[in-house]
Amino acid sequence: HVQLVESGGGSVQAGGSLRLSCSVSGSVSSTNCLGWFRQAPGKEREGVAFIRGGGSTIYADSVKGRFTISKDNAKNTLYLQMNNLTPDDTAIYYCAAGYACAGFNSWGQGTQVTVS
């Protein structure tokens, strides 16, 4: 089982930046895909960005060119650098882990991002 703890959320004005972090612990060796999801009020949860064990990345069209997912294997930490934020990016952001990007079975508690 993998434990995930997000941090770095907050409030920012449109055009600003935030970096989210996700500390990963537990059975990290069983994790081949890490990702960020978000859920805005009244909307379904959506995938934002994913990174595979080999380092390849996938981004939602809505964040391409603005968000960057990365990981520090030595620190067991996942990051999401978010630039040029807009009010549409306002949501609770969750990090997730799974054996494959097709299915995530471990989730963090979420961190709020508010863009005004």
mmCIF file of C-alpha atoms in Angstrom:
data_model
loop_
_atom_site.group_PDB
_atom_site.id
_atom_site.type_symbol
_atom_site.label_atom_id
_atom_site.label_comp_id
_atom_site.label_asym_id
_atom_site.label_seq_id
_atom_site.Cartn_x
_atom_site.Cartn_y
_atom_site.Cartn_z
ATOM 1 C CA HIS A 1 0.000 0.000 0.000
ATOM 2 C CA VAL A 2 1.196 3.514 -0.834
ATOM 3 C CA GLN A 3 0.599 6.633 1.243
ATOM 4 C CA LEU A 4 0.391 10.010 -0.446
ATOM 5 C CA VAL A 5 0.406 13.453 1.157
ATOM 6 C CA GLU A 6 -0.055 16.591 -0.933
ATOM 7 C CA SER A 7 1.118 20.077 -0.067
ATOM 8 C CA GLY A 8 1.624 23.421 -1.759
ATOM 9 C CA GLY A 9 -1.922 24.461 -2.533
ATOM 10 C CA GLY A 10 -3.177 27.957 -1.881
ATOM 11 C CA SER A 11 -4.661 31.059 -3.396
ATOM 12 C CA VAL A 12 -3.120 32.921 -6.301
ATOM 13 C CA GLN A 13 -4.140 35.544 -8.804
ATOM 14 C CA ALA A 14 -4.701 34.687 -12.437
ATOM 15 C CA GLY A 15 -1.407 34.461 -14.276
ATOM 16 C CA GLY A 16 0.426 33.321 -11.186
ATOM 17 C CA SER A 17 2.172 30.070 -10.373
ATOM 18 C CA LEU A 18 2.049 27.364 -7.734
ATOM 19 C CA ARG A 19 4.007 24.167 -7.199
ATOM 20 C CA LEU A 20 2.278 21.205 -5.651
ATOM 21 C CA SER A 21 4.222 18.452 -3.937
ATOM 22 C CA CYS A 22 3.201 14.922 -3.081
ATOM 23 C CA SER A 23 5.211 12.836 -0.661
ATOM 24 C CA VAL A 24 5.046 9.143 -1.525
ATOM 25 C CA SER A 25 5.740 6.449 1.062
ATOM 26 C CA GLY A 26 5.055 2.782 1.601
ATOM 27 C CA SER A 27 5.285 0.233 -1.205
ATOM 28 C CA VAL A 28 6.802 2.708 -3.646
ATOM 29 C CA SER A 29 8.417 -0.069 -5.692
ATOM 30 C CA SER A 30 4.937 -1.263 -6.724
ATOM 31 C CA THR A 31 4.145 2.096 -8.260
ATOM 32 C CA ASN A 32 4.776 2.518 -11.971
ATOM 33 C CA CYS A 33 2.578 5.521 -12.543
ATOM 34 C CA LEU A 34 2.017 8.672 -10.531
ATOM 35 C CA GLY A 35 -0.479 11.320 -11.423
ATOM 36 C CA TRP A 36 -2.342 14.461 -10.518
ATOM 37 C CA PHE A 37 -6.104 14.772 -10.677
ATOM 38 C CA ARG A 38 -8.378 17.668 -9.841
ATOM 39 C CA GLN A 39 -12.009 18.159 -8.995
ATOM 40 C CA ALA A 40 -13.758 21.494 -9.225
ATOM 41 C CA PRO A 41 -17.060 22.176 -7.435
ATOM 42 C CA GLY A 42 -19.932 20.557 -9.288
ATOM 43 C CA LYS A 43 -17.632 18.830 -11.756
ATOM 44 C CA GLU A 44 -16.270 15.335 -12.141
ATOM 45 C CA ARG A 45 -12.708 14.514 -11.208
ATOM 46 C CA GLU A 46 -10.362 14.821 -14.155
ATOM 47 C CA GLY A 47 -6.847 13.678 -14.835
ATOM 48 C CA VAL A 48 -4.352 16.515 -15.149
ATOM 49 C CA ALA A 49 -0.921 14.976 -15.618
ATOM 50 C CA PHE A 50 0.746 11.586 -15.304
ATOM 51 C CA ILE A 51 4.304 10.338 -15.171
ATOM 52 C CA ARG A 52 5.377 6.760 -15.733
ATOM 53 C CA GLY A 53 8.248 4.971 -14.064
ATOM 54 C CA GLY A 54 10.466 5.577 -17.076
ATOM 55 C CA GLY A 55 9.756 9.294 -16.945
ATOM 56 C CA SER A 56 7.366 9.674 -19.866
ATOM 57 C CA THR A 57 4.553 12.134 -19.223
ATOM 58 C CA ILE A 58 0.955 12.684 -20.275
ATOM 59 C CA TYR A 59 -0.973 15.933 -19.930
ATOM 60 C CA ALA A 60 -4.578 16.939 -20.277
ATOM 61 C CA ASP A 61 -5.089 19.304 -23.200
ATOM 62 C CA SER A 62 -6.305 22.004 -20.825
ATOM 63 C CA VAL A 63 -2.941 22.220 -19.043
ATOM 64 C CA LYS A 64 -0.442 21.461 -21.816
ATOM 65 C CA GLY A 65 2.257 24.094 -21.975
ATOM 66 C CA ARG A 66 1.342 25.479 -18.538
ATOM 67 C CA PHE A 67 1.764 22.558 -16.122
ATOM 68 C CA THR A 68 4.791 20.333 -15.665
ATOM 69 C CA ILE A 69 4.790 17.047 -13.757
ATOM 70 C CA SER A 70 8.049 15.731 -12.371
ATOM 71 C CA LYS A 71 9.348 13.449 -9.669
ATOM 72 C CA ASP A 72 12.386 13.183 -7.476
ATOM 73 C CA ASN A 73 13.011 9.480 -6.932
ATOM 74 C CA ALA A 74 15.600 10.132 -4.239
ATOM 75 C CA LYS A 75 13.062 12.092 -2.216
ATOM 76 C CA ASN A 76 10.040 9.957 -3.230
ATOM 77 C CA THR A 77 8.262 13.167 -4.109
ATOM 78 C CA LEU A 78 5.986 14.036 -6.998
ATOM 79 C CA TYR A 79 5.609 17.622 -8.180
ATOM 80 C CA LEU A 80 3.219 19.635 -10.285
ATOM 81 C CA GLN A 81 4.499 23.020 -11.407
ATOM 82 C CA MET A 82 1.547 25.144 -12.465
ATOM 83 C CA ASN A 83 2.159 28.348 -14.410
ATOM 84 C CA ASN A 84 -0.129 30.928 -15.980
ATOM 85 C CA LEU A 85 -2.993 29.812 -13.780
ATOM 86 C CA THR A 86 -6.556 30.774 -14.639
ATOM 87 C CA PRO A 87 -9.774 30.683 -12.579
ATOM 88 C CA ASP A 88 -10.686 27.476 -14.455
ATOM 89 C CA ASP A 89 -7.793 25.779 -12.656
ATOM 90 C CA THR A 90 -9.528 26.277 -9.306
ATOM 91 C CA ALA A 91 -10.085 22.830 -7.803
ATOM 92 C CA ILE A 92 -8.976 20.354 -5.201
ATOM 93 C CA TYR A 93 -5.871 18.652 -6.540
ATOM 94 C CA TYR A 94 -5.125 15.036 -5.675
ATOM 95 C CA CYS A 95 -2.051 12.971 -6.294
ATOM 96 C CA ALA A 96 -2.492 9.303 -7.062
ATOM 97 C CA ALA A 97 -0.384 6.207 -7.547
ATOM 98 C CA GLY A 98 -0.913 2.938 -9.328
ATOM 99 C CA TYR A 99 0.786 0.013 -10.965
ATOM 100 C CA ALA A 100 -0.252 1.469 -14.308
ATOM 101 C CA CYS A 101 -1.647 4.756 -15.524
ATOM 102 C CA ALA A 102 -4.835 2.904 -16.479
ATOM 103 C CA GLY A 103 -5.766 2.483 -12.843
ATOM 104 C CA PHE A 104 -4.863 4.263 -9.624
ATOM 105 C CA ASN A 105 -5.432 2.587 -6.292
ATOM 106 C CA SER A 106 -3.827 5.024 -3.868
ATOM 107 C CA TRP A 107 -4.904 8.615 -3.342
ATOM 108 C CA GLY A 108 -3.861 11.584 -1.292
ATOM 109 C CA GLN A 109 -6.234 13.709 0.740
ATOM 110 C CA GLY A 110 -6.168 16.616 -1.693
ATOM 111 C CA THR A 111 -4.982 20.210 -1.591
ATOM 112 C CA GLN A 112 -7.047 23.239 -2.539
ATOM 113 C CA VAL A 113 -5.944 25.534 -5.350
ATOM 114 C CA THR A 114 -7.894 28.756 -5.803
ATOM 115 C CA VAL A 115 -7.229 31.150 -8.673
ATOM 116 C CA SER A 116 -8.938 34.529 -8.671
#
